[in-house]
Amino acid sequence: MRDHNYGFWEGKTLEKIEAEQPGALAAFRTDPAYVPGGGESLTQVASRTAGFLDAMRSAGGHLIAVTHPVVVRTAMIHILAAPLTSCWQIDVPPLSMTSFYSDGTRWTLRACGAQRRAGGKDPPD
């Protein structure tokens, strides 16, 4: 359940990436097959995630996976059979929990939400 491999972009700001490769971020956001130099495409991340979910579907029992937002997004997309281009419209806040349920034949997105702050305050938008 490793994070997206961003290749040469790893550790760089969006501004630096855009300055070094004008238009690359726009291509990355709109084309799931776009591969940042030395990294992997969103399509590849989605394939890894789908493979994991498919392998776990009939495993039974409970599993807790701590992972990265893009993996959670691609899991949601796989389960909902949504277009991969919708990935960037899903917000997965830090320290949030997403719950999936399998009856052994299919997955269901059971619940999704950000953790509330102390005092019951919602995180900022």
PDB file of C-alpha atoms in Angstrom, residues 9 13-29 34:
ATOM      1  CA  TRP A   9       9.145  15.180  -8.761  1.00  0.00           C
ATOM      2  CA  THR A  13       7.168  22.021  -4.825  1.00  0.00           C
ATOM      3  CA  LEU A  14       4.453  22.332  -7.442  1.00  0.00           C
ATOM      4  CA  GLU A  15       5.930  25.689  -8.437  1.00  0.00           C
ATOM      5  CA  LYS A  16       9.359  24.151  -9.057  1.00  0.00           C
ATOM      6  CA  ILE A  17       7.867  21.294 -11.106  1.00  0.00           C
ATOM      7  CA  GLU A  18       5.897  23.763 -13.235  1.00  0.00           C
ATOM      8  CA  ALA A  19       8.997  25.945 -13.717  1.00  0.00           C
ATOM      9  CA  GLU A  20      11.114  22.955 -14.763  1.00  0.00           C
ATOM     10  CA  GLN A  21       8.428  21.241 -16.876  1.00  0.00           C
ATOM     11  CA  PRO A  22       5.748  23.708 -17.988  1.00  0.00           C
ATOM     12  CA  GLY A  23       2.439  21.933 -18.566  1.00  0.00           C
ATOM     13  CA  ALA A  24       3.534  18.664 -16.927  1.00  0.00           C
ATOM     14  CA  LEU A  25       1.288  19.104 -13.882  1.00  0.00           C
ATOM     15  CA  ALA A  26      -1.732  19.796 -16.075  1.00  0.00           C
ATOM     16  CA  ALA A  27      -0.972  16.645 -18.065  1.00  0.00           C
ATOM     17  CA  PHE A  28      -0.560  14.659 -14.851  1.00  0.00           C
ATOM     18  CA  ARG A  29      -3.928  15.855 -13.507  1.00  0.00           C
ATOM     19  CA  TYR A  34       0.962  10.277 -17.647  1.00  0.00           C
TER      20      TYR A  34
END
